[in-house]
Amino acid sequence: MSSEKKVEALIRPEIRALKAYHVPDATGLIKLDAMENPYSWPEAVRREWLDVLSRVGLNRYPDPEARVLRRRLQAALAVPAEMDVMLGNGSDELIQIVLMAVSKPGAVVLAPTPTFVMYQMVAVFLGMKFVGVPLQQDFSLDMAAMIKAVEQHNPAVIFLAYPNNPTGNLFSRADVAQLIEKTPGLAVLDEAYHAFAGQSFMDQLGKRDNLLVLRTLSKQGLAGLRLGVLAGPAAWLEEINKVRLPYNIGSLTQASAEFALTHLALLEEQARQIRQDREQLFQALSRLSGIHAWPSLANFILFRTGKREADHVFESLRAQGVLIKNLNGVGGMLKGCLRVTVGTPEENSAFLKALEAAL
Ligand SMILES: *Cc1c(COP(=O)(O)O)cnc(C)c1O
């Protein structure tokens, strides 16, 4: 059998049909495509951090339960004391772990769309069925359609990104609460952008026994670390934790995150600056003719180009040295849409100047 034939015989058709998650090369470009925090640490803090790392024993396996780090995260993230937390190599891994724990033939994952693509991708990896329920034109939840889909598909898990990516809005708190109540399965509130939104369901943990809250340090300045946090009742996490590979959080990550949590004020100040610059960037975008920008409670702004096609604007920006995210190809509600991450004031100005030249 040729290797092509073997690939066809062995790799599942739904995997062969996927496109690999594409990350464009940003070398030499102003990078405003991936919701990263543009700020690094002051030199003195970096030195302190390197000193901490120099004392980590790499010959030993990491603490498989990351006890110290979990305890500190529980306090830093205001996870209610009677709740448990588990850690993932990014929240992406926690999405995968949650779905692995519930996947069985015919099990359904449900989310409003457009949303974070990983919910659907992981569902497909695991042979689960993904049901996407379109948001309304203003990106609010279509509650009638959501409830109908819940009744029809009986999803094992509903994912709600709060705020939503790529639209940047927060769903109505009452709508979210109603969905948590109506869904018979798990409801995972993905609060990746919590630092920029100031709204959370963390304090609702335990009041609804099917609610889990997902957080990440990625959007807050530690994207390189890969650390996600899942918080929820122990009854759920004890089972879900069995699916996690024992040493998924390396010693350097545990030590670095523990260190970062001793400098929370620094991360919070950076988030405050980003929120302030987001408003300036939004005002500037809204003043440009031919652009419609949506208000955002995250660290990015979704906008639609009018006069010129989004693809043209995206390529022109890249040629001028600014990389953002082109969502035009996704189609549907995102036709003509681009997404820019809030950078430093200088980066935002460079982006706006390039955008004006592109229009
Ligand atoms: C970026 C993002 C994540 C992934 O974060 P990592 O912790 O870096 O894996 C999860 N959910 C949403 C909604 C995101 O936008």
PDB file of N, CA and C in Angstrom, residues 24-88:
ATOM      1  N   PRO A  24       0.697  32.796  11.495  1.00  0.00           N
ATOM      2  CA  PRO A  24       1.556  33.452  10.504  1.00  0.00           C
ATOM      3  C   PRO A  24       2.870  33.931  11.134  1.00  0.00           C
ATOM      4  N   ASP A  25       3.910  34.017  10.305  1.00  0.00           N
ATOM      5  CA  ASP A  25       5.218  34.477  10.764  1.00  0.00           C
ATOM      6  C   ASP A  25       5.167  35.991  10.979  1.00  0.00           C
ATOM      7  N   ALA A  26       5.544  36.428  12.177  1.00  0.00           N
ATOM      8  CA  ALA A  26       5.451  37.850  12.518  1.00  0.00           C
ATOM      9  C   ALA A  26       6.824  38.515  12.570  1.00  0.00           C
ATOM     10  N   THR A  27       7.859  37.820  12.088  1.00  0.00           N
ATOM     11  CA  THR A  27       9.226  38.353  12.201  1.00  0.00           C
ATOM     12  C   THR A  27       9.304  39.760  11.608  1.00  0.00           C
ATOM     13  N   GLY A  28       9.779  40.701  12.406  1.00  0.00           N
ATOM     14  CA  GLY A  28       9.987  42.068  11.913  1.00  0.00           C
ATOM     15  C   GLY A  28       8.722  42.902  11.852  1.00  0.00           C
ATOM     16  N   LEU A  29       7.575  42.337  12.237  1.00  0.00           N
ATOM     17  CA  LEU A  29       6.320  43.085  12.140  1.00  0.00           C
ATOM     18  C   LEU A  29       5.862  43.567  13.523  1.00  0.00           C
ATOM     19  N   ILE A  30       5.073  44.634  13.546  1.00  0.00           N
ATOM     20  CA  ILE A  30       4.384  45.037  14.776  1.00  0.00           C
ATOM     21  C   ILE A  30       3.270  44.021  14.964  1.00  0.00           C
ATOM     22  N   LYS A  31       3.321  43.285  16.077  1.00  0.00           N
ATOM     23  CA  LYS A  31       2.486  42.099  16.216  1.00  0.00           C
ATOM     24  C   LYS A  31       1.209  42.416  16.989  1.00  0.00           C
ATOM     25  N   LEU A  32       0.121  42.601  16.268  1.00  0.00           N
ATOM     26  CA  LEU A  32      -1.164  42.926  16.888  1.00  0.00           C
ATOM     27  C   LEU A  32      -2.215  41.911  16.445  1.00  0.00           C
ATOM     28  N   ASP A  33      -1.806  40.639  16.400  1.00  0.00           N
ATOM     29  CA  ASP A  33      -2.705  39.613  15.864  1.00  0.00           C
ATOM     30  C   ASP A  33      -3.179  38.591  16.885  1.00  0.00           C
ATOM     31  N   ALA A  34      -2.549  38.537  18.067  1.00  0.00           N
ATOM     32  CA  ALA A  34      -2.788  37.350  18.916  1.00  0.00           C
ATOM     33  C   ALA A  34      -3.155  37.669  20.364  1.00  0.00           C
ATOM     34  N   MET A  35      -3.639  38.880  20.622  1.00  0.00           N
ATOM     35  CA  MET A  35      -4.102  39.263  21.961  1.00  0.00           C
ATOM     36  C   MET A  35      -3.026  39.138  23.027  1.00  0.00           C
ATOM     37  N   GLU A  36      -1.785  39.346  22.616  1.00  0.00           N
ATOM     38  CA  GLU A  36      -0.715  39.338  23.607  1.00  0.00           C
ATOM     39  C   GLU A  36      -0.641  40.700  24.298  1.00  0.00           C
ATOM     40  N   ASN A  37      -0.161  40.682  25.535  1.00  0.00           N
ATOM     41  CA  ASN A  37       0.161  41.900  26.260  1.00  0.00           C
ATOM     42  C   ASN A  37       1.470  42.433  25.667  1.00  0.00           C
ATOM     43  N   PRO A  38       1.530  43.703  25.262  1.00  0.00           N
ATOM     44  CA  PRO A  38       2.742  44.194  24.600  1.00  0.00           C
ATOM     45  C   PRO A  38       3.887  44.509  25.558  1.00  0.00           C
ATOM     46  N   TYR A  39       3.618  44.450  26.857  1.00  0.00           N
ATOM     47  CA  TYR A  39       4.617  44.900  27.831  1.00  0.00           C
ATOM     48  C   TYR A  39       5.384  43.738  28.453  1.00  0.00           C
ATOM     49  N   SER A  40       6.677  43.947  28.647  1.00  0.00           N
ATOM     50  CA  SER A  40       7.469  42.957  29.381  1.00  0.00           C
ATOM     51  C   SER A  40       7.704  43.500  30.790  1.00  0.00           C
ATOM     52  N   TRP A  41       8.603  42.874  31.530  1.00  0.00           N
ATOM     53  CA  TRP A  41       8.855  43.273  32.919  1.00  0.00           C
ATOM     54  C   TRP A  41      10.051  44.207  33.005  1.00  0.00           C
ATOM     55  N   PRO A  42      10.066  45.080  34.009  1.00  0.00           N
ATOM     56  CA  PRO A  42      11.259  45.910  34.242  1.00  0.00           C
ATOM     57  C   PRO A  42      12.479  45.022  34.505  1.00  0.00           C
ATOM     58  N   GLU A  43      13.649  45.556  34.184  1.00  0.00           N
ATOM     59  CA  GLU A  43      14.905  44.795  34.289  1.00  0.00           C
ATOM     60  C   GLU A  43      15.088  44.165  35.685  1.00  0.00           C
ATOM     61  N   ALA A  44      14.774  44.922  36.735  1.00  0.00           N
ATOM     62  CA  ALA A  44      14.993  44.414  38.099  1.00  0.00           C
ATOM     63  C   ALA A  44      14.126  43.181  38.363  1.00  0.00           C
ATOM     64  N   VAL A  45      12.881  43.217  37.869  1.00  0.00           N
ATOM     65  CA  VAL A  45      11.970  42.079  38.059  1.00  0.00           C
ATOM     66  C   VAL A  45      12.462  40.882  37.254  1.00  0.00           C
ATOM     67  N   ARG A  46      12.949  41.130  36.053  1.00  0.00           N
ATOM     68  CA  ARG A  46      13.491  40.031  35.230  1.00  0.00           C
ATOM     69  C   ARG A  46      14.662  39.344  35.923  1.00  0.00           C
ATOM     70  N   ARG A  47      15.508  40.149  36.534  1.00  0.00           N
ATOM     71  CA  ARG A  47      16.674  39.567  37.222  1.00  0.00           C
ATOM     72  C   ARG A  47      16.224  38.718  38.410  1.00  0.00           C
ATOM     73  N   GLU A  48      15.254  39.231  39.149  1.00  0.00           N
ATOM     74  CA  GLU A  48      14.705  38.494  40.289  1.00  0.00           C
ATOM     75  C   GLU A  48      14.137  37.141  39.818  1.00  0.00           C
ATOM     76  N   TRP A  49      13.435  37.204  38.683  1.00  0.00           N
ATOM     77  CA  TRP A  49      12.819  36.003  38.103  1.00  0.00           C
ATOM     78  C   TRP A  49      13.895  34.978  37.705  1.00  0.00           C
ATOM     79  N   LEU A  50      14.945  35.458  37.037  1.00  0.00           N
ATOM     80  CA  LEU A  50      16.015  34.549  36.614  1.00  0.00           C
ATOM     81  C   LEU A  50      16.696  33.915  37.823  1.00  0.00           C
ATOM     82  N   ASP A  51      16.772  34.680  38.895  1.00  0.00           N
ATOM     83  CA  ASP A  51      17.358  34.149  40.117  1.00  0.00           C
ATOM     84  C   ASP A  51      16.509  32.990  40.656  1.00  0.00           C
ATOM     85  N   VAL A  52      15.188  33.181  40.633  1.00  0.00           N
ATOM     86  CA  VAL A  52      14.262  32.117  41.060  1.00  0.00           C
ATOM     87  C   VAL A  52      14.456  30.883  40.176  1.00  0.00           C
ATOM     88  N   LEU A  53      14.505  31.093  38.875  1.00  0.00           N
ATOM     89  CA  LEU A  53      14.635  29.956  37.944  1.00  0.00           C
ATOM     90  C   LEU A  53      15.951  29.214  38.147  1.00  0.00           C
ATOM     91  N   SER A  54      16.999  29.950  38.499  1.00  0.00           N
ATOM     92  CA  SER A  54      18.325  29.313  38.624  1.00  0.00           C
ATOM     93  C   SER A  54      18.335  28.286  39.756  1.00  0.00           C
ATOM     94  N   ARG A  55      17.351  28.359  40.644  1.00  0.00           N
ATOM     95  CA  ARG A  55      17.317  27.428  41.767  1.00  0.00           C
ATOM     96  C   ARG A  55      16.376  26.238  41.535  1.00  0.00           C
ATOM     97  N   VAL A  56      15.755  26.174  40.348  1.00  0.00           N
ATOM     98  CA  VAL A  56      14.851  25.052  40.065  1.00  0.00           C
ATOM     99  C   VAL A  56      15.685  23.828  39.667  1.00  0.00           C
ATOM    100  N   GLY A  57      15.391  22.697  40.290  1.00  0.00           N
ATOM    101  CA  GLY A  57      16.129  21.476  39.961  1.00  0.00           C
ATOM    102  C   GLY A  57      15.520  20.775  38.762  1.00  0.00           C
ATOM    103  N   LEU A  58      16.185  20.887  37.599  1.00  0.00           N
ATOM    104  CA  LEU A  58      15.603  20.310  36.380  1.00  0.00           C
ATOM    105  C   LEU A  58      15.791  18.789  36.302  1.00  0.00           C
ATOM    106  N   ASN A  59      16.591  18.237  37.194  1.00  0.00           N
ATOM    107  CA  ASN A  59      16.770  16.779  37.179  1.00  0.00           C
ATOM    108  C   ASN A  59      15.559  16.044  37.745  1.00  0.00           C
ATOM    109  N   ARG A  60      14.715  16.783  38.520  1.00  0.00           N
ATOM    110  CA  ARG A  60      13.531  16.157  39.118  1.00  0.00           C
ATOM    111  C   ARG A  60      12.283  16.483  38.315  1.00  0.00           C
ATOM    112  N   TYR A  61      11.323  15.582  38.345  1.00  0.00           N
ATOM    113  CA  TYR A  61      10.011  15.876  37.762  1.00  0.00           C
ATOM    114  C   TYR A  61       9.361  17.009  38.548  1.00  0.00           C
ATOM    115  N   PRO A  62       8.491  17.765  37.876  1.00  0.00           N
ATOM    116  CA  PRO A  62       7.766  18.811  38.610  1.00  0.00           C
ATOM    117  C   PRO A  62       6.759  18.204  39.588  1.00  0.00           C
ATOM    118  N   ASP A  63       6.263  19.007  40.529  1.00  0.00           N
ATOM    119  CA  ASP A  63       5.162  18.568  41.390  1.00  0.00           C
ATOM    120  C   ASP A  63       3.966  18.280  40.482  1.00  0.00           C
ATOM    121  N   PRO A  64       3.515  17.024  40.398  1.00  0.00           N
ATOM    122  CA  PRO A  64       2.440  16.691  39.444  1.00  0.00           C
ATOM    123  C   PRO A  64       1.135  17.408  39.768  1.00  0.00           C
ATOM    124  N   GLU A  65       0.952  17.784  41.009  1.00  0.00           N
ATOM    125  CA  GLU A  65      -0.290  18.473  41.390  1.00  0.00           C
ATOM    126  C   GLU A  65      -0.094  19.984  41.522  1.00  0.00           C
ATOM    127  N   ALA A  66       1.134  20.468  41.308  1.00  0.00           N
ATOM    128  CA  ALA A  66       1.435  21.909  41.388  1.00  0.00           C
ATOM    129  C   ALA A  66       0.753  22.555  42.592  1.00  0.00           C
ATOM    130  N   ARG A  67       0.970  21.962  43.772  1.00  0.00           N
ATOM    131  CA  ARG A  67       0.197  22.379  44.957  1.00  0.00           C
ATOM    132  C   ARG A  67       0.392  23.836  45.340  1.00  0.00           C
ATOM    133  N   VAL A  68       1.661  24.283  45.337  1.00  0.00           N
ATOM    134  CA  VAL A  68       1.936  25.670  45.756  1.00  0.00           C
ATOM    135  C   VAL A  68       1.285  26.646  44.781  1.00  0.00           C
ATOM    136  N   LEU A  69       1.509  26.383  43.506  1.00  0.00           N
ATOM    137  CA  LEU A  69       0.968  27.287  42.487  1.00  0.00           C
ATOM    138  C   LEU A  69      -0.561  27.305  42.507  1.00  0.00           C
ATOM    139  N   ARG A  70      -1.160  26.138  42.661  1.00  0.00           N
ATOM    140  CA  ARG A  70      -2.627  26.093  42.678  1.00  0.00           C
ATOM    141  C   ARG A  70      -3.190  26.883  43.844  1.00  0.00           C
ATOM    142  N   ARG A  71      -2.534  26.763  45.003  1.00  0.00           N
ATOM    143  CA  ARG A  71      -3.004  27.503  46.169  1.00  0.00           C
ATOM    144  C   ARG A  71      -2.910  29.009  45.926  1.00  0.00           C
ATOM    145  N   ARG A  72      -1.792  29.436  45.331  1.00  0.00           N
ATOM    146  CA  ARG A  72      -1.616  30.874  45.080  1.00  0.00           C
ATOM    147  C   ARG A  72      -2.585  31.389  44.025  1.00  0.00           C
ATOM    148  N   LEU A  73      -2.836  30.554  43.017  1.00  0.00           N
ATOM    149  CA  LEU A  73      -3.787  30.970  41.978  1.00  0.00           C
ATOM    150  C   LEU A  73      -5.193  31.079  42.551  1.00  0.00           C
ATOM    151  N   GLN A  74      -5.530  30.164  43.409  1.00  0.00           N
ATOM    152  CA  GLN A  74      -6.858  30.175  44.011  1.00  0.00           C
ATOM    153  C   GLN A  74      -7.100  31.518  44.710  1.00  0.00           C
ATOM    154  N   ALA A  75      -6.074  31.998  45.420  1.00  0.00           N
ATOM    155  CA  ALA A  75      -6.195  33.288  46.096  1.00  0.00           C
ATOM    156  C   ALA A  75      -6.180  34.436  45.088  1.00  0.00           C
ATOM    157  N   ALA A  76      -5.233  34.408  44.150  1.00  0.00           N
ATOM    158  CA  ALA A  76      -5.069  35.529  43.206  1.00  0.00           C
ATOM    159  C   ALA A  76      -6.288  35.692  42.306  1.00  0.00           C
ATOM    160  N   LEU A  77      -6.933  34.571  41.959  1.00  0.00           N
ATOM    161  CA  LEU A  77      -8.077  34.638  41.042  1.00  0.00           C
ATOM    162  C   LEU A  77      -9.415  34.709  41.781  1.00  0.00           C
ATOM    163  N   ALA A  78      -9.341  34.805  43.114  1.00  0.00           N
ATOM    164  CA  ALA A  78     -10.557  34.887  43.933  1.00  0.00           C
ATOM    165  C   ALA A  78     -11.500  33.708  43.675  1.00  0.00           C
ATOM    166  N   VAL A  79     -10.893  32.516  43.584  1.00  0.00           N
ATOM    167  CA  VAL A  79     -11.709  31.298  43.472  1.00  0.00           C
ATOM    168  C   VAL A  79     -12.293  31.011  44.859  1.00  0.00           C
ATOM    169  N   PRO A  80     -13.610  30.824  44.973  1.00  0.00           N
ATOM    170  CA  PRO A  80     -14.197  30.569  46.287  1.00  0.00           C
ATOM    171  C   PRO A  80     -13.487  29.414  46.991  1.00  0.00           C
ATOM    172  N   ALA A  81     -13.304  29.548  48.297  1.00  0.00           N
ATOM    173  CA  ALA A  81     -12.458  28.625  49.060  1.00  0.00           C
ATOM    174  C   ALA A  81     -12.903  27.172  48.935  1.00  0.00           C
ATOM    175  N   GLU A  82     -14.204  26.925  48.834  1.00  0.00           N
ATOM    176  CA  GLU A  82     -14.686  25.535  48.809  1.00  0.00           C
ATOM    177  C   GLU A  82     -14.595  24.928  47.400  1.00  0.00           C
ATOM    178  N   MET A  83     -14.100  25.717  46.431  1.00  0.00           N
ATOM    179  CA  MET A  83     -13.945  25.203  45.070  1.00  0.00           C
ATOM    180  C   MET A  83     -12.517  24.703  44.867  1.00  0.00           C
ATOM    181  N   ASP A  84     -12.337  23.920  43.803  1.00  0.00           N
ATOM    182  CA  ASP A  84     -11.031  23.361  43.484  1.00  0.00           C
ATOM    183  C   ASP A  84     -10.509  24.025  42.203  1.00  0.00           C
ATOM    184  N   VAL A  85      -9.192  23.936  41.958  1.00  0.00           N
ATOM    185  CA  VAL A  85      -8.645  24.394  40.676  1.00  0.00           C
ATOM    186  C   VAL A  85      -7.734  23.324  40.103  1.00  0.00           C
ATOM    187  N   MET A  86      -7.712  23.231  38.763  1.00  0.00           N
ATOM    188  CA  MET A  86      -6.701  22.393  38.109  1.00  0.00           C
ATOM    189  C   MET A  86      -6.046  23.200  37.003  1.00  0.00           C
ATOM    190  N   LEU A  87      -4.822  22.799  36.621  1.00  0.00           N
ATOM    191  CA  LEU A  87      -4.026  23.597  35.693  1.00  0.00           C
ATOM    192  C   LEU A  87      -3.819  22.878  34.366  1.00  0.00           C
ATOM    193  N   GLY A  88      -3.716  23.667  33.316  1.00  0.00           N
ATOM    194  CA  GLY A  88      -3.445  23.113  31.996  1.00  0.00           C
ATOM    195  C   GLY A  88      -2.319  23.862  31.318  1.00  0.00           C
TER     196      GLY A  88
END
